[in-house]
Coordinates of C-alpha atoms in Angstrom, one line a residue:
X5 CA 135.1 105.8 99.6
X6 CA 137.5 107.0 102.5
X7 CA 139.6 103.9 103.0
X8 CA 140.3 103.2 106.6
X9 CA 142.8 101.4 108.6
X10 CA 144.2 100.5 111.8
X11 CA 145.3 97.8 114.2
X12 CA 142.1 96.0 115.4
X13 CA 140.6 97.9 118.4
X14 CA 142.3 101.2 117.0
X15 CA 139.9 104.2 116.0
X16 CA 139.3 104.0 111.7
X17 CA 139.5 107.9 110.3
X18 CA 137.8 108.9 107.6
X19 CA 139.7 111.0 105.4
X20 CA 138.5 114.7 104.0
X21 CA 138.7 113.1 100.5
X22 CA 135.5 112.3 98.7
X23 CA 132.9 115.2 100.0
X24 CA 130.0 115.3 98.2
X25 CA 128.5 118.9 98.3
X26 CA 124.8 119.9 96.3
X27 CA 123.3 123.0 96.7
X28 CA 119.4 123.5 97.1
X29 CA 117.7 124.8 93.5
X30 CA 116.3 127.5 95.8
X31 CA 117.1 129.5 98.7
X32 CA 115.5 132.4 100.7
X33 CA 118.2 135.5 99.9
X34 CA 119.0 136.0 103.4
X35 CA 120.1 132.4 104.0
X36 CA 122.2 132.6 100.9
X37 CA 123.8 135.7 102.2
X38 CA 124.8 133.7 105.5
X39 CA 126.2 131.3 103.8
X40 CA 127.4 132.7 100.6
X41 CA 130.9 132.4 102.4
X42 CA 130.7 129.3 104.1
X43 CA 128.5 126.8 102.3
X44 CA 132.1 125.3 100.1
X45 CA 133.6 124.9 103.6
X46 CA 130.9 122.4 104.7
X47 CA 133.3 119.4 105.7
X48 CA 133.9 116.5 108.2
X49 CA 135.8 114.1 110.1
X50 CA 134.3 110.5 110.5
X51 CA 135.8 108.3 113.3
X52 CA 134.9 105.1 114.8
X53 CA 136.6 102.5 117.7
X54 CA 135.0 98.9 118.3
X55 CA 133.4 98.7 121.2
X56 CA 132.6 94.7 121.0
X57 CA 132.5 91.8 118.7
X58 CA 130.3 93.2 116.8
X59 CA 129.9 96.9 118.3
X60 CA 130.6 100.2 116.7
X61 CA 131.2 102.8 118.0
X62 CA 131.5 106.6 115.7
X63 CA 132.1 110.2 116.1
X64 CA 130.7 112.7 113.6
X65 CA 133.7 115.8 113.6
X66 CA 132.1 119.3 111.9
X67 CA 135.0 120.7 112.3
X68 CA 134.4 122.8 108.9
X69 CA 130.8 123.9 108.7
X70 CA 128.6 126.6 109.3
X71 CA 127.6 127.3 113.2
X72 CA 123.9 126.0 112.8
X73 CA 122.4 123.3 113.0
X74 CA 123.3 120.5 110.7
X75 CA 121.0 117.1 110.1
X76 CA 123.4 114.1 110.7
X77 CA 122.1 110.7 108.4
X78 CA 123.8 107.4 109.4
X79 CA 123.8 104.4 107.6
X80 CA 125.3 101.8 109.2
X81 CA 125.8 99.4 106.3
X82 CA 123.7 96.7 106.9
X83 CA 120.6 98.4 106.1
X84 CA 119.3 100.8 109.3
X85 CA 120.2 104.2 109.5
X86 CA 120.1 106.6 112.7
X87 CA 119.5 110.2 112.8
X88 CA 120.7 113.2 114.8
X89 CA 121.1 116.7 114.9
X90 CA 124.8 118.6 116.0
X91 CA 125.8 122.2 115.5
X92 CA 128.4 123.1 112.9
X93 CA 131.8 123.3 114.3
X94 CA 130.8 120.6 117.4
X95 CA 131.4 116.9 117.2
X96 CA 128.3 113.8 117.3
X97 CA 129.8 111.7 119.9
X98 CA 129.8 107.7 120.6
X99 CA 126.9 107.0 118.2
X100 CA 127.2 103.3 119.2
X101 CA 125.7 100.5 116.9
X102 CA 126.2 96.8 117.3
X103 CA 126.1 94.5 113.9
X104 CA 123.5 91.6 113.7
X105 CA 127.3 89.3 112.6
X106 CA 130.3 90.1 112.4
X107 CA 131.8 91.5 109.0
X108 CA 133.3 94.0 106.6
X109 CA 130.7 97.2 106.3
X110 CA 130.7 100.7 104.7
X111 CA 129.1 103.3 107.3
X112 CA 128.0 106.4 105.0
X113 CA 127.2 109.7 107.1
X114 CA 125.4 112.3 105.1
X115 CA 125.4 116.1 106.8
X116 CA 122.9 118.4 105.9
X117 CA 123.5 122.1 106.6
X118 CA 119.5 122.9 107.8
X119 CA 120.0 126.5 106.9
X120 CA 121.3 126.3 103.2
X121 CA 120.4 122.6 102.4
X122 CA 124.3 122.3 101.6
X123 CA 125.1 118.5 101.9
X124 CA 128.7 116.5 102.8
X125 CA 128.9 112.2 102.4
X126 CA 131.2 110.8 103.8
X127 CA 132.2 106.8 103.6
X128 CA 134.3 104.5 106.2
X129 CA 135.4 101.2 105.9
X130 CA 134.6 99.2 109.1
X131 CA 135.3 96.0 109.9
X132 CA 134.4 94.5 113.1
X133 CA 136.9 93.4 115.9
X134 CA 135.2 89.7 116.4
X135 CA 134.3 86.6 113.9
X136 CA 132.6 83.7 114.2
X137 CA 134.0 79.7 113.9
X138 CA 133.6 77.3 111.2
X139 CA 134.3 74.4 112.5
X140 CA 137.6 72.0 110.4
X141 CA 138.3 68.5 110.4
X142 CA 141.0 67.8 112.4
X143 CA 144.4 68.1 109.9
X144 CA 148.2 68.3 110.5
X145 CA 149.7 71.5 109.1
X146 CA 152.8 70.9 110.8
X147 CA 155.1 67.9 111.9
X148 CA 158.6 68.6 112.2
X149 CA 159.3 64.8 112.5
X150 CA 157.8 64.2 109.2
X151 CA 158.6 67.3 107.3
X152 CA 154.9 68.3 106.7
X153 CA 154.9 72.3 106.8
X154 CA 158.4 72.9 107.5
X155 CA 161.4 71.2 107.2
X156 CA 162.1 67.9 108.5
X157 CA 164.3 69.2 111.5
X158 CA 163.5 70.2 115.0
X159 CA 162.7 73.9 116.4
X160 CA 165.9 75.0 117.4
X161 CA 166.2 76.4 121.1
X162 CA 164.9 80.0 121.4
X163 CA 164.0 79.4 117.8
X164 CA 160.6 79.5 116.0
X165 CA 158.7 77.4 113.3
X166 CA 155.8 79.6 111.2
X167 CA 152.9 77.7 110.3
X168 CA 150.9 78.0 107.3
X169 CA 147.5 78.9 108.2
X170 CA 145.3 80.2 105.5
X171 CA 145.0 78.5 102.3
X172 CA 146.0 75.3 104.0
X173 CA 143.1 72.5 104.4
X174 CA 140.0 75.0 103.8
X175 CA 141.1 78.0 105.8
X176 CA 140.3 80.7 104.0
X177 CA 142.6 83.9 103.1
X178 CA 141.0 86.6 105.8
X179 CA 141.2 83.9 108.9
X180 CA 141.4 86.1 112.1
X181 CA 142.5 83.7 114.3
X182 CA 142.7 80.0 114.2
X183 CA 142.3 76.5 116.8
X184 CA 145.2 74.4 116.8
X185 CA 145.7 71.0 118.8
X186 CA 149.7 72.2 119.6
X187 CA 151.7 68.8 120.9
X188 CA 156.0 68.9 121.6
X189 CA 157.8 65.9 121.7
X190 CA 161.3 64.2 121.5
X191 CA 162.6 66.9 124.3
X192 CA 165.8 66.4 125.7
X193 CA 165.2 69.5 128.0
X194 CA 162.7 71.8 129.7
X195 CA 161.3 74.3 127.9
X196 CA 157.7 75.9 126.9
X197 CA 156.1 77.1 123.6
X198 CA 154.6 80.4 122.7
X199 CA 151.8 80.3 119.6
X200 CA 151.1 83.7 118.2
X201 CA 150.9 85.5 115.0
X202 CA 154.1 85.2 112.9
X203 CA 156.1 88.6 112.7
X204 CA 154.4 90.2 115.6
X205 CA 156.4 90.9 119.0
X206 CA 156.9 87.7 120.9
X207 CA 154.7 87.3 124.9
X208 CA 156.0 86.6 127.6
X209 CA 153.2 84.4 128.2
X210 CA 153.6 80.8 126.9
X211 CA 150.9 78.2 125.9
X212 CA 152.5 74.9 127.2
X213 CA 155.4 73.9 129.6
X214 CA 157.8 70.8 128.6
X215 CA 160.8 68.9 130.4
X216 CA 163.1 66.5 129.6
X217 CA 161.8 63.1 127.9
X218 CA 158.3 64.7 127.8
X219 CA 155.7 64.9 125.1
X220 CA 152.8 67.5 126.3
X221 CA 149.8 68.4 124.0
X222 CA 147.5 71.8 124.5
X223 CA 144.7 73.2 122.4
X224 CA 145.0 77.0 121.4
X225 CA 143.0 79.8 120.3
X226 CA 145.7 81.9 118.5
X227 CA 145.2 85.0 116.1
X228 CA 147.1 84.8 112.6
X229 CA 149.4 87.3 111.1
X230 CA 147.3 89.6 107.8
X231 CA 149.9 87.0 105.3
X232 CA 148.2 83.7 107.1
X233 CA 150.8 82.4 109.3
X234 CA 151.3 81.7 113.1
X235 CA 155.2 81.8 114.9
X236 CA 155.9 79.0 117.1
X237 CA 158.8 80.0 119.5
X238 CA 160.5 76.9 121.3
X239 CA 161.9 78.7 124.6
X240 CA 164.0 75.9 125.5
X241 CA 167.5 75.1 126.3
X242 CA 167.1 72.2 123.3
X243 CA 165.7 71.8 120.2
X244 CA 161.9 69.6 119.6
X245 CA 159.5 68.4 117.6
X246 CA 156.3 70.4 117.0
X247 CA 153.0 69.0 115.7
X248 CA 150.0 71.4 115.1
X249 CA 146.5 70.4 114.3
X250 CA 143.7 72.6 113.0
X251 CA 140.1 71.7 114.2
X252 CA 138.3 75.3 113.6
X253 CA 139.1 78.8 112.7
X254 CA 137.4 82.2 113.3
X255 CA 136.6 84.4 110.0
X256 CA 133.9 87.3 109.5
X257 CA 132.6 85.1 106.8
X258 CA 131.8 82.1 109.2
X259 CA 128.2 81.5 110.0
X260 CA 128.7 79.6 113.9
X261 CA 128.3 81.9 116.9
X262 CA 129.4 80.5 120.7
X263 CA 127.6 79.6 123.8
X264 CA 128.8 78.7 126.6
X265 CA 127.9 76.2 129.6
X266 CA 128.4 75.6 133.1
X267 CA 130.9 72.7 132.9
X268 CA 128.6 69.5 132.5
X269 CA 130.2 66.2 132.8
X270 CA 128.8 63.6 129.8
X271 CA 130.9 61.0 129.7
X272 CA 133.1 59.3 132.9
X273 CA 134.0 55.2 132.0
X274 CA 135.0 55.0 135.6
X275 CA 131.1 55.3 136.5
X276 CA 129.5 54.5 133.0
X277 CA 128.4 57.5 132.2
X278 CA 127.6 58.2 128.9
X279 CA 129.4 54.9 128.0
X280 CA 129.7 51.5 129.3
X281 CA 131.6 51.2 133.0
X282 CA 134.7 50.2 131.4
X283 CA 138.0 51.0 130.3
X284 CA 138.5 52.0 126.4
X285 CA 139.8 49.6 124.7
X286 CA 143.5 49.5 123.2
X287 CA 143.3 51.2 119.4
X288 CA 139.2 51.2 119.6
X289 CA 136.5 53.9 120.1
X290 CA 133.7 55.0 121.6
X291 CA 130.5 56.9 120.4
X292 CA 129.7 60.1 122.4
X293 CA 126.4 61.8 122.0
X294 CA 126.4 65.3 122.0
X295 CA 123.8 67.0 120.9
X296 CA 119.8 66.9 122.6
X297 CA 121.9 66.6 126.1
X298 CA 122.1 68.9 128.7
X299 CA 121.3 72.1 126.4
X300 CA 123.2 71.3 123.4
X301 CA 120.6 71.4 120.6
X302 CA 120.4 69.7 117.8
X303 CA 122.2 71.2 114.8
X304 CA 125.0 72.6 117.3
X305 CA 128.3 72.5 114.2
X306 CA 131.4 72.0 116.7
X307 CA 131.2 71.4 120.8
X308 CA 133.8 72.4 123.1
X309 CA 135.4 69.9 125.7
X310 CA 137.6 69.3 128.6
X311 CA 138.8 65.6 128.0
X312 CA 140.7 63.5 130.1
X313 CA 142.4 60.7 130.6
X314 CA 143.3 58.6 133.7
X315 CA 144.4 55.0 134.8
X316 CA 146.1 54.6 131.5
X317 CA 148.0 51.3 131.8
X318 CA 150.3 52.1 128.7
X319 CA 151.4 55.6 127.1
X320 CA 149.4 56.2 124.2
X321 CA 147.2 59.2 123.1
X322 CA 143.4 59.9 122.3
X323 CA 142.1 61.2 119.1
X324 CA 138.0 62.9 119.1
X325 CA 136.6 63.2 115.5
X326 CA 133.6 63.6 114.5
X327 CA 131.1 60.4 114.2
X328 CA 130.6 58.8 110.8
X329 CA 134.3 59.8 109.7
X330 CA 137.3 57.6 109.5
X331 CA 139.6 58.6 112.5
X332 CA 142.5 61.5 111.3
X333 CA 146.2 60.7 112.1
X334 CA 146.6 63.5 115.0
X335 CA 145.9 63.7 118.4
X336 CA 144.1 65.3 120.7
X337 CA 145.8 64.3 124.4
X338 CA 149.1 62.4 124.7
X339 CA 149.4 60.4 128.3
X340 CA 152.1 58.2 129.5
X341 CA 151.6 54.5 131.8
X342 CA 149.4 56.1 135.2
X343 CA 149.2 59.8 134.5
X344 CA 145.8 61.9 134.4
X345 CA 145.4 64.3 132.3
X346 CA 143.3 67.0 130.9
X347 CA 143.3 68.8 127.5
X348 CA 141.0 71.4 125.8
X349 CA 139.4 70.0 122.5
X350 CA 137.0 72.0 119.9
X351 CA 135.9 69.1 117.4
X352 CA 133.2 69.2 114.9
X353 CA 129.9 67.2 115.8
X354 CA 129.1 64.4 113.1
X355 CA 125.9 64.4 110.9
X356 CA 124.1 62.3 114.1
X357 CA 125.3 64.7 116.8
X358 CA 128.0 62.2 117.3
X359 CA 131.7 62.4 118.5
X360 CA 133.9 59.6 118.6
X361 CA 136.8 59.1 120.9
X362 CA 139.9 56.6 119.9
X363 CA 142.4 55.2 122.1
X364 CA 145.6 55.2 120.1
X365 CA 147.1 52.6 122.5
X366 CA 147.2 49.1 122.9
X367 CA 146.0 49.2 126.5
X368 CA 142.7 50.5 127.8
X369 CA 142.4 53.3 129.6
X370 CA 139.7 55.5 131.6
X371 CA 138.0 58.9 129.7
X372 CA 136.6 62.1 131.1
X373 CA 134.7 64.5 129.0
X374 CA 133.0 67.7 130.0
X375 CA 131.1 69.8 127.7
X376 CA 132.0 73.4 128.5
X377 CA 130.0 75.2 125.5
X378 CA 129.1 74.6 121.5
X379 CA 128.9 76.2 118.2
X380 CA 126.3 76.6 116.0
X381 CA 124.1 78.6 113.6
X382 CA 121.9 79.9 116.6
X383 CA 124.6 81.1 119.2
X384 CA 125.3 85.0 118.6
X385 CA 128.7 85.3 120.5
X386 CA 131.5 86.1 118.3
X387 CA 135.2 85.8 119.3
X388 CA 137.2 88.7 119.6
X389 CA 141.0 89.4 121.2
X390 CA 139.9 93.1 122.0
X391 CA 139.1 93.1 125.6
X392 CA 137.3 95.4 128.1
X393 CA 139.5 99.0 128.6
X394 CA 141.9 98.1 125.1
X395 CA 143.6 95.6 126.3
X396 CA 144.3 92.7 123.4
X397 CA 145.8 89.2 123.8
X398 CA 147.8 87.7 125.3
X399 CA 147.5 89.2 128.6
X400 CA 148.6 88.2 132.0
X401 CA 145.7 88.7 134.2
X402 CA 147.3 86.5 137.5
X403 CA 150.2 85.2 138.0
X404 CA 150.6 84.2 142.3
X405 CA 154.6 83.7 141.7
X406 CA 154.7 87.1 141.6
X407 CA 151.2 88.5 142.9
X408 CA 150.5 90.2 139.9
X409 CA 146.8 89.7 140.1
X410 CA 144.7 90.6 142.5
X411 CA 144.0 87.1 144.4
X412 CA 147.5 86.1 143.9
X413 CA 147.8 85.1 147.9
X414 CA 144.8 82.4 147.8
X415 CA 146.2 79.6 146.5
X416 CA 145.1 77.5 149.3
X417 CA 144.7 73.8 149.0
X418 CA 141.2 72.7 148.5
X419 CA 140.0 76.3 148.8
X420 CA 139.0 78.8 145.2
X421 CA 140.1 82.5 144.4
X422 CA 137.4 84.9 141.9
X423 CA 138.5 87.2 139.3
X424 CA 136.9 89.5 138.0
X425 CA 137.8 89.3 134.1
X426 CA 135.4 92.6 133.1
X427 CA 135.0 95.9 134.4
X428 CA 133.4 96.1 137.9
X429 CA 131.9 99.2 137.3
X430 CA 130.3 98.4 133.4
X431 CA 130.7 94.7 132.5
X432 CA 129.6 93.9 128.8
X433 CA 127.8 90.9 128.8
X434 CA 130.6 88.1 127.9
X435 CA 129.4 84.5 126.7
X436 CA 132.9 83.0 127.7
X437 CA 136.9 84.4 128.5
X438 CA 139.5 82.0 126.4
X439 CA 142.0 81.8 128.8
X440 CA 145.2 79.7 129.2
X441 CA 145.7 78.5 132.6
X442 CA 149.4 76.8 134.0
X443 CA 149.5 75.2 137.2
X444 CA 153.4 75.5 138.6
X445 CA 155.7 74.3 141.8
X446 CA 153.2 71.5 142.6
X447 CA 154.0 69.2 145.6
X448 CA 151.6 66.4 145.2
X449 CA 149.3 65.4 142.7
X450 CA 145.6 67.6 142.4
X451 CA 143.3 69.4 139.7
X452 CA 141.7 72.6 139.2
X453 CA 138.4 73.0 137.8
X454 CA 137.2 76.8 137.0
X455 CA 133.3 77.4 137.4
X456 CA 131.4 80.3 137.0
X457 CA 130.9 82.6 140.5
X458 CA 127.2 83.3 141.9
X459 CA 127.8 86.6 143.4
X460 CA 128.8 90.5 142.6
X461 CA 132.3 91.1 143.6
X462 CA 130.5 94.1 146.2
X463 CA 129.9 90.9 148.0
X464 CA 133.7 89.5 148.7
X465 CA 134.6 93.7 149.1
X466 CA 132.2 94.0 152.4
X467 CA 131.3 90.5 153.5
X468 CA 132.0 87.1 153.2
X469 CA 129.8 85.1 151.0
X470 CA 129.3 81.5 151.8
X471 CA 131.2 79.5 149.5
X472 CA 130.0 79.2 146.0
X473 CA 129.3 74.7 145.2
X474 CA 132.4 73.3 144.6
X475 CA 132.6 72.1 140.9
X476 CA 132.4 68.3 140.3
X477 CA 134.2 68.9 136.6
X478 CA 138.4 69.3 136.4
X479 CA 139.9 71.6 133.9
X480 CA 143.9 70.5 134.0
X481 CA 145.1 68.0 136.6
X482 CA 149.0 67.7 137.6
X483 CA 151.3 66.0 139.5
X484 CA 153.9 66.8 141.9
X485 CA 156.5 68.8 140.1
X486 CA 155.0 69.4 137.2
X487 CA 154.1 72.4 134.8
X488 CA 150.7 71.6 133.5
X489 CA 148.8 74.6 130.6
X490 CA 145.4 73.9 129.5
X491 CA 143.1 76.4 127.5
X492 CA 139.8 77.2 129.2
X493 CA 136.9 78.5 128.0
X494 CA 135.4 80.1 131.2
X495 CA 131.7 81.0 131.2
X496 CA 131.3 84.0 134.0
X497 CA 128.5 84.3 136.7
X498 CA 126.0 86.6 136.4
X499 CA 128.2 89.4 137.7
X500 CA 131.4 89.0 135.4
X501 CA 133.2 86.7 138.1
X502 CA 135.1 83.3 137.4
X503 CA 135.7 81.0 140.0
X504 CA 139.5 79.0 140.1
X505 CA 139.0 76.1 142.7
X506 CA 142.5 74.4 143.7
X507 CA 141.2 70.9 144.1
X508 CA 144.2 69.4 145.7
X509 CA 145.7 68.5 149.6
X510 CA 148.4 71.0 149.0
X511 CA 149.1 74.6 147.6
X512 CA 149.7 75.6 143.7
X513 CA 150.5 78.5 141.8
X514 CA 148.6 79.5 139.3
X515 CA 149.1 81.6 136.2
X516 CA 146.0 82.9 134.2
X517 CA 147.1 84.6 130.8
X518 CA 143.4 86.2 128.6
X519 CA 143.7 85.4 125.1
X520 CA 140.2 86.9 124.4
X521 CA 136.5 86.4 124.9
X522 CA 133.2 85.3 123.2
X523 CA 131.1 89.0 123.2
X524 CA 127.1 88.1 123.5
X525 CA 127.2 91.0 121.3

């Protein structure tokens, strides 16, 4: 087999190594005369780049055959094949094939020389750039307070903390990326976090903000290192706590593919929806149904949510589990005495199509929760951080401090700005963009909620559409002076366009940094 290797989203090259050559038992003497000299020089080059989550895409070099033409066999490794014919000394280009999961196959291409019957084989490793979830019980890996996966001592400032990732809990050795529940506390300074795999070159994007006397959780979506570990940099003046928790990883093993919804609102105690029209009680729970509502099917492994929190009368934090399990120690949002606010949460779905939802204070307070997508055995997106045109995660995609992006200026209070997060000219069909959004220099309170946009961008270029239905559903809320990060799971319109609605009296910045995207295929 020609081994191949690269950085995911680079092109695998088979090597010349390993031709197999076999010569017909009978020949017409005028073909053997033709190829009497160039029949042992029948070789080729096999390439191939990812093209999606589960896409292929390969290039057949003859660089060293005979100028005639040459039957080209492909078998893809998970049991079709594809024929085609190319001349000797001409390259098959783009022979593009997408994988019914993602995995670890062995593409054999077999060249046939038509005039002499001389045949080459060769083999490529491929393994494809996107995985599917499995869905983990929430579980600390780290707790710096405690000394549970690293020393009991804070992150030094402009220091980081690696985190064990595979082989911890049940993650498995071969995890491509992993979904932590991140949360910093005891701060005596401001200061954000950057999650990413251990050893590779730092962002300059970060995955939560922090001041002084703060304790902030965020959910990420972060790839892990080939040795199982993700770096947690504290860029901070001061050193802090770090807690992680695991609730899911990605793996080309894993059997649940993504799909994504239009933000749909199932539970609101303000209104008694979904649950009774009252607070949640100090240190008690609440049942949430999740599955036969609102196109969440039964079966669905995992669900993904916005939750928040709001008219808390004490600081305290919420913890969603699963229904019919005892409640974990972590936590999923942490929220001080008045404050509302929003965090991303990916938790497993009980045996009933139950989550549970636990207030870990000893006052009652109000919960939100949207239902942004679910995983299960019947959704075919795959998560991958190889994006449209190379790019891989993180990447900043808008940043209005700076107008970086290209709706930087419209930051309007009460108004929304599009982006277009896929090629104009040839979007792929996406299922969902994992992004991390931070709302910065804030001047009164507000939220944001991120929807998916109706029309083609042609539309916004030479007219001006009416405005899209302003969401009901909030994705981070913030008050004045505050840095507030959430992780979104944005589902595009029908034209690759996501909608950013500042829902507040005054004007925000806003910074949108792509960690990857869910590929339909």
């Amino acid at each position: 087999m020609a081994k191949a290797s690269a950085d995911e989203g680079g092109a695998l090259v088979g090597s010349a190594a390993g031709t197999i050559r076999a010569g017909a038992p009978e020949r017409a003497a005028a073909a053997a005369a033709v190829q009497a000299a160039t029949a042992s020089d029948l070789d080729f080059w096999v390439s191939a780049d990812h093209t999606s989550a589960r896409g292929i895409s390969l290039n057949v070099n003859l660089y060293q055959s005979a100028t005639v033409p040459h039957d080209v066999t492909i078998a893809w490794g998970d049991g079709t094949t594809e024929t085609a014919t190319a001349n000797g000394g001409d390259v098959l280009r783009f022979v593009k094939h997408t994988y019914p999961r993602p995995g670890d196959y062995t593409v054999t291409v077999t060249a046939v020389d038509s005039v002499s019957k001389v045949q080459a084989v060769k083999q490529l490793a491929f393994s494809t750039s996107g995985s599917f979830f499995s869905p983990h019980a929430p579980t600390r890996l780290l707790d710096t307070r405690a000394g549970i996966g690293a020393g009991k001592a804070k992150v030094g400032a402009y220091s980081s903390a690696w985190v064990k990732i595979a082989g911890m809990g049940k993650v498995p050795a071969g995890t491509a990326a992993v979904v932590l529940n991140l949360t910093v506390t005891n701060t005596t300074a401001a200061g954000h976090i950057s999650a990413y795999p251990a050893g590779a070159k730092r962002p300059e994007s970060s995955n939560m903000n922090y001041v002084a006397g703060q304790t902030v959780a965020n959910q990420v979506i972060v790839p892990v290192s080939n040795d199982g570990y993700v770096e947690l940099y504290n860029g901070g003046w001061n050193a802090v706590d770090l807690i992680a928790d695991v609730t899911g990883y990605f793996h080309r093993s894993a059997n649940d593919g993504y799909t994504s919804l239009a933000p749909v609102r199932f539970v609101d105690t303000r209104e008694g929806l979904g649950a009774a029209r009252s607070q949640v009680a100090g240190q008690s729970a609440i049942g949430v149904q999740i599955t036969g509502r609102s196109g969440v099917p039964a079966g669905a492994s995992a669900v993904a949510l916005n939750v928040t929190v709001t008219n808390p009368r004490e600081a305290g934090h919420l913890t969603v589990f699963p229904a019919g399990q005892a409640a974990p120690s972590t936590s999923s949002l942490n929220y001080t005495a008045g404050q509302t606010i929003a965090n991303s949460v990916i938790v497993p779905v009980g045996a009933d199509g139950k989550i549970n939802i636990r207030n870990g204070a000893w006052a009652g307070t109000d919960v939100i929760v949207d239902v942004v997508g679910y995983y299960g055995a019947g959704g075919k997106a795959a998560f991958s951080t190889l994006g449209d045109g190379g790019m891989t995660s993180p990447w900043r995609i808008e940043d209005s401090r700076t107008l970086t992006g290209a709706n930087s200026w419209l930051t309007l209070a009460g108004g929304y700005f599009y982006e277009p997060l896929a090629p104009m000219n040839n979007p792929r069909p996406i299922e969902a963009h994992v992004l991390n959004v931070t709302v910065t220099t804030t001047s009164g309170p507000g939220f944001l909620s991120v929807s998916p946009d109706p029309y083609p961008w042609e539309r916004y270029r030479y007219e001006r559409p009416p405005m899209p239905p302003r969401p009901v559903s909030s994705t981070l809320n913030w008050t004045a002076g505050k840095d507030v990060p959430n992780l979104v799971q944005a589902k595009p319109g029908p034209y690759g366009l996501v909608d950013f609605w500042n829902q507040s009296s005054r004007e925000a910045d806003f910074i949108i940094d792509w960690l990857g995207q869910y590929d339909a295929y």
